[in-house]
Amino acid sequence: MVTKHKNVTKKFFIERMNSMTENRAKEHGRNSNVAANGDFSAQVLTSNGELEARFIEDSLFLGSSTPKSESPKGGFSSPLSGEEKRKILSESKFQRSLKSPILSDPSTTLTHVGNYKFHEVFQLKQGRYMDLPPSKISEMMKSNSLDYLLLQNAPTQSLLSVVNSILDESVERNNSEIPHRVACLLRKVVQEIERRISTQAEHLRTQNNLFKAREEKYQSRIRVLEALAIGTNEETENEKNNREEKKKEEDESLIRLTKEKDQSNVEILALKQELEMTKNHCLDLEKEAKNCSFELEEKLKTLEKLYEDSKNKVIELESFSETKSQSWNKKELIYQRFMEIQFGAFQDLRLSSNSIKQEIIKAKENYTEEINNFGFKLKTLANAAQNYHSVLAENRKIFNELQELKGNIRVYCRIRPFLPGQKERKTIIEHIDENGELIVANPSKPGKDGHRLFKFNKVFGQASTQEDVFSDTQPLIRSVLDGYNVCIFAYGQTGSGKTYTMTGPNASSKENWGVNYRALSDLFSISQTRKSSISYEIGVQMIEIYNEQYNITFVSLNLHTLGIVTHYQPNGLAVPDASMHPVKSTSDVIELMEIGLKNRSVSFTALNERSSRSHSCVTIHVRGLDSKTGATLHGNLHLVDLAGSERVDRSEVTGDRLKEAQHINKSLSALGDVIFALAQKSSHVPYRNSKLTQVLQSSLASLRNTIAKKDEEIERLQLLKVHPGTGSLLKYTSPSLNRESEKNGNNVPKKSIRNSSSGKSLGGLTEKTTSSDHDNSSDYSLEEFLDQLKNRRTPSQLHHCQRAP
Ligand SMILES: Nc1ncnc2c1ncn2[C@@H]1O[C@H](COP(=O)(O)OP(=O)(O)OP(=O)(O)O)[C@@H](O)[C@H]1O
């Protein structure tokens, strides 16, 4: 059985080798007799343990296929002996199975060597070697490339072919002599071949030893296997299977290991790269560490310095805090003392606050008591206040009755002093009585005729002030606020001081204020004192009458001519377009009146540098509302500054100025007529004879009622006669127009009536004239006006007188 197994194994090897040989032979395209004969020269065990039989064709012996060779084994004829050839052949037979790296694939050896192509060299045909010139052979021999390549890289078969060719050529030519150089070449070739053979032989010996060892090994295995096979075929089979499985596992493990190895290699590579990177990184870190350490050293130095500084500062601060704490300790002590004082004061305060509290309680009680008393007193006062209004009304009534007793029409005379620069003359004023009598001297007439007596309500001398003049007017202002109409006229010849008396030289100083401003100022002050019971509204109108035409002096500087007013205007001027300006204070009135005065018509005359050529009329309307009763009061105050009257011949005026003078005189005569008619209770009062009387119609009409019926609306008329105190001026007549006054004997001395030589009683109007002479220097128109009052002369007569030379 063992033998059988041996044969099977041997057979297996043989078959395997044959198949390989066949394949090899196919590759080389030739028939291998050796394979066919089942001859194999060697067995090769691969590293995997796989037996592989290789038939290695040795090209060295394939050279026997050369057609020229006579040798059945493909040998070649050479000078070698037959023994040597056999030896070579026997050795070749064995070595044929060996693989020679040099001879294994001649086709793959160099095809290009240096500048020479290998096949060119070995394609040199027979006979050419001999034909080569010595120089060419020498060159070839000298050529390292040829020599080297020929020997080192040329296939052995080729080398042998070359040698054979050379030898064959030499034999054919029967030339026993071989050129030296060829011989050298041959020797070299032969040497190379010998070297190769010896190398191969050495290699083969080594291989042989190896094979022998392996063979022994395999044989021992075979023996083991045979033993095993003898033991049990099944086990063998199993073992075989196990072996195969093991082999498979080993293969798998090998593959796995290989993979693991590859993987490990990859990992190693990655690790190496990582290591490299880490090294670089470490280098960078080292650099950074160096830099950092350098910086840290610097910082350390700085910090040390700072530490030193801070140490010093700490020392300083400690000393400073020491001093501070000492000062604070001192302060604390002071504060403690202060607190103690404060605490003591606080205690005192608490005590005093308690006492104040007690006092407050007491004061509260007193206060309550007083409040109660006050309440009681207040009730009494309320009762008194209730009575106050009735008392006030009573007072007003009594006051106005007193005014009426004094006379509703009053005439005052003011003597103007000499003006600075005026020629000093002897005054004609001889005596001024406190009762209103004025005695004027006429030096041109001797005896009794040289004196004239005039009677007025009051005469103001040359030394009288604006205040003195106003003092007698003042009560009338109160009457306006009580609802009376008051008319104050200033008349007199040009330059006698009418405007001075009514307005004053300038409004800037209160001392110089005339009747107008003082009256208004009084009006406002009285209205203020009464405002708790009566609230007043005050308005102002101002017009001028120039050449029998109206000018509304507040409107503008341009004169504004209006038509004649025909309708009756109660309590106001009969001029519809004269605007009413509400005023709140005296300054408002001053402002308005200054505008009016600027607009007033003035011109130069021989008697007065700046003569007022118009009648100026300021009307103040007062409306009072009694807050308790709701009753309303209406009163108005006319302040009339009449134009200067003059004798036309004396004033030496002509043209427009003459016309102005005539208009002025005419209107003054008309005023005299109206007053006379009113005093006479005449059925006809000639208001329409002049614009002046038309404008004042409503106010003058109430005068008539006053005279007729005492209970009705009362009008008061005050005539301020102003004349210069020079000797050249007129004899004067003093009218007292109040019949009631006359009855009471208040205003008109009986003596005057008795002594009247030329005058007649005119229903209460009396006059006393001590001289009937008409002084040429007298004021003609005024004279006429007064004469009219005395003699009831008609305006036509007056007109006639004016024309008389
Ligand atoms: N009582 C007085 N004291 C001082 N100067 C006075 C007095 N009265 C008038 N004068 C002065 O006399 C001059 C004439 O006065 P005023 O202009 O008032 O007269 P008049 O009567 O209004 O004149 P006319 O009728 O022409 O307008 C003025 O310079 C004025 O200052």
mmCIF file with all atom_site columns, C-alpha atoms and ligand atoms in Angstrom, residues 414 416-417 419 493-500 608 611-612 644, ligand 1:
data_model
loop_
_atom_site.group_PDB
_atom_site.id
_atom_site.type_symbol
_atom_site.label_atom_id
_atom_site.label_alt_id
_atom_site.label_comp_id
_atom_site.label_asym_id
_atom_site.label_entity_id
_atom_site.label_seq_id
_atom_site.pdbx_PDB_ins_code
_atom_site.Cartn_x
_atom_site.Cartn_y
_atom_site.Cartn_z
_atom_site.occupancy
_atom_site.B_iso_or_equiv
_atom_site.pdbx_formal_charge
_atom_site.auth_seq_id
_atom_site.auth_comp_id
_atom_site.auth_asym_id
_atom_site.auth_atom_id
_atom_site.pdbx_PDB_model_num
ATOM   1  C CA  . ARG A 1 414 ? -58.139 184.525 36.675 1.00 0.00 ? 414 ARG A CA  1
ATOM   2  C CA  . ARG A 1 416 ? -52.664 186.420 34.213 1.00 0.00 ? 416 ARG A CA  1
ATOM   3  C CA  . PRO A 1 417 ? -49.319 187.729 35.388 1.00 0.00 ? 417 PRO A CA  1
ATOM   4  C CA  . LEU A 1 419 ? -45.144 187.567 30.828 1.00 0.00 ? 419 LEU A CA  1
ATOM   5  C CA  . GLN A 1 493 ? -59.150 187.570 24.690 1.00 0.00 ? 493 GLN A CA  1
ATOM   6  C CA  . THR A 1 494 ? -56.234 186.197 22.738 1.00 0.00 ? 494 THR A CA  1
ATOM   7  C CA  . GLY A 1 495 ? -53.191 185.544 24.884 1.00 0.00 ? 495 GLY A CA  1
ATOM   8  C CA  . SER A 1 496 ? -55.086 185.949 28.158 1.00 0.00 ? 496 SER A CA  1
ATOM   9  C CA  . GLY A 1 497 ? -54.108 182.401 29.254 1.00 0.00 ? 497 GLY A CA  1
ATOM   10 C CA  . LYS A 1 498 ? -57.144 180.187 28.418 1.00 0.00 ? 498 LYS A CA  1
ATOM   11 C CA  . THR A 1 499 ? -55.136 177.259 27.091 1.00 0.00 ? 499 THR A CA  1
ATOM   12 C CA  . TYR A 1 500 ? -52.679 177.707 29.927 1.00 0.00 ? 500 TYR A CA  1
ATOM   13 C CA  . ASN A 1 608 ? -50.307 186.133 20.532 1.00 0.00 ? 608 ASN A CA  1
ATOM   14 C CA  . SER A 1 611 ? -53.030 181.841 18.979 1.00 0.00 ? 611 SER A CA  1
ATOM   15 C CA  . SER A 1 612 ? -55.640 179.075 19.070 1.00 0.00 ? 612 SER A CA  1
ATOM   16 C CA  . GLY A 1 644 ? -59.357 183.810 21.570 1.00 0.00 ? 644 GLY A CA  1
HETATM 17 N N1  . LIG B 2 .   ? -51.199 182.226 34.749 1.00 0.00 ? 1   LIG B N1  1
HETATM 18 C C1  . LIG B 2 .   ? -50.180 182.283 33.894 1.00 0.00 ? 1   LIG B C1  1
HETATM 19 N N2  . LIG B 2 .   ? -48.921 182.243 34.373 1.00 0.00 ? 1   LIG B N2  1
HETATM 20 C C2  . LIG B 2 .   ? -47.873 182.292 33.522 1.00 0.00 ? 1   LIG B C2  1
HETATM 21 N N3  . LIG B 2 .   ? -47.959 182.398 32.192 1.00 0.00 ? 1   LIG B N3  1
HETATM 22 C C3  . LIG B 2 .   ? -49.188 182.418 31.659 1.00 0.00 ? 1   LIG B C3  1
HETATM 23 C C4  . LIG B 2 .   ? -50.340 182.382 32.469 1.00 0.00 ? 1   LIG B C4  1
HETATM 24 N N4  . LIG B 2 .   ? -51.400 182.399 31.659 1.00 0.00 ? 1   LIG B N4  1
HETATM 25 C C5  . LIG B 2 .   ? -50.931 182.502 30.398 1.00 0.00 ? 1   LIG B C5  1
HETATM 26 N N5  . LIG B 2 .   ? -49.606 182.524 30.389 1.00 0.00 ? 1   LIG B N5  1
HETATM 27 C C6  . LIG B 2 .   ? -48.768 182.600 29.200 1.00 0.00 ? 1   LIG B C6  1
HETATM 28 O O1  . LIG B 2 .   ? -49.328 183.540 28.338 1.00 0.00 ? 1   LIG B O1  1
HETATM 29 C C7  . LIG B 2 .   ? -49.206 183.154 26.981 1.00 0.00 ? 1   LIG B C7  1
HETATM 30 C C8  . LIG B 2 .   ? -50.552 183.095 26.335 1.00 0.00 ? 1   LIG B C8  1
HETATM 31 O O2  . LIG B 2 .   ? -51.282 182.127 26.948 1.00 0.00 ? 1   LIG B O2  1
HETATM 32 P P1  . LIG B 2 .   ? -52.346 181.264 26.220 1.00 0.00 ? 1   LIG B P1  1
HETATM 33 O O3  . LIG B 2 .   ? -51.813 180.733 24.945 1.00 0.00 ? 1   LIG B O3  1
HETATM 34 O O4  . LIG B 2 .   ? -52.855 180.227 27.158 1.00 0.00 ? 1   LIG B O4  1
HETATM 35 O O5  . LIG B 2 .   ? -53.448 182.299 25.871 1.00 0.00 ? 1   LIG B O5  1
HETATM 36 P P2  . LIG B 2 .   ? -54.816 182.048 25.162 1.00 0.00 ? 1   LIG B P2  1
HETATM 37 O O6  . LIG B 2 .   ? -55.823 182.787 25.826 1.00 0.00 ? 1   LIG B O6  1
HETATM 38 O O7  . LIG B 2 .   ? -55.046 180.598 25.049 1.00 0.00 ? 1   LIG B O7  1
HETATM 39 O O8  . LIG B 2 .   ? -54.534 182.639 23.674 1.00 0.00 ? 1   LIG B O8  1
HETATM 40 P P3  . LIG B 2 .   ? -55.373 182.349 22.412 1.00 0.00 ? 1   LIG B P3  1
HETATM 41 O O9  . LIG B 2 .   ? -56.788 182.711 22.594 1.00 0.00 ? 1   LIG B O9  1
HETATM 42 O O10 . LIG B 2 .   ? -54.778 183.217 21.341 1.00 0.00 ? 1   LIG B O10 1
HETATM 43 O O11 . LIG B 2 .   ? -55.204 180.910 22.133 1.00 0.00 ? 1   LIG B O11 1
HETATM 44 C C9  . LIG B 2 .   ? -48.540 181.846 27.015 1.00 0.00 ? 1   LIG B C9  1
HETATM 45 O O12 . LIG B 2 .   ? -47.205 181.983 26.737 1.00 0.00 ? 1   LIG B O12 1
HETATM 46 C C10 . LIG B 2 .   ? -48.706 181.352 28.410 1.00 0.00 ? 1   LIG B C10 1
HETATM 47 O O13 . LIG B 2 .   ? -47.654 180.509 28.827 1.00 0.00 ? 1   LIG B O13 1
#
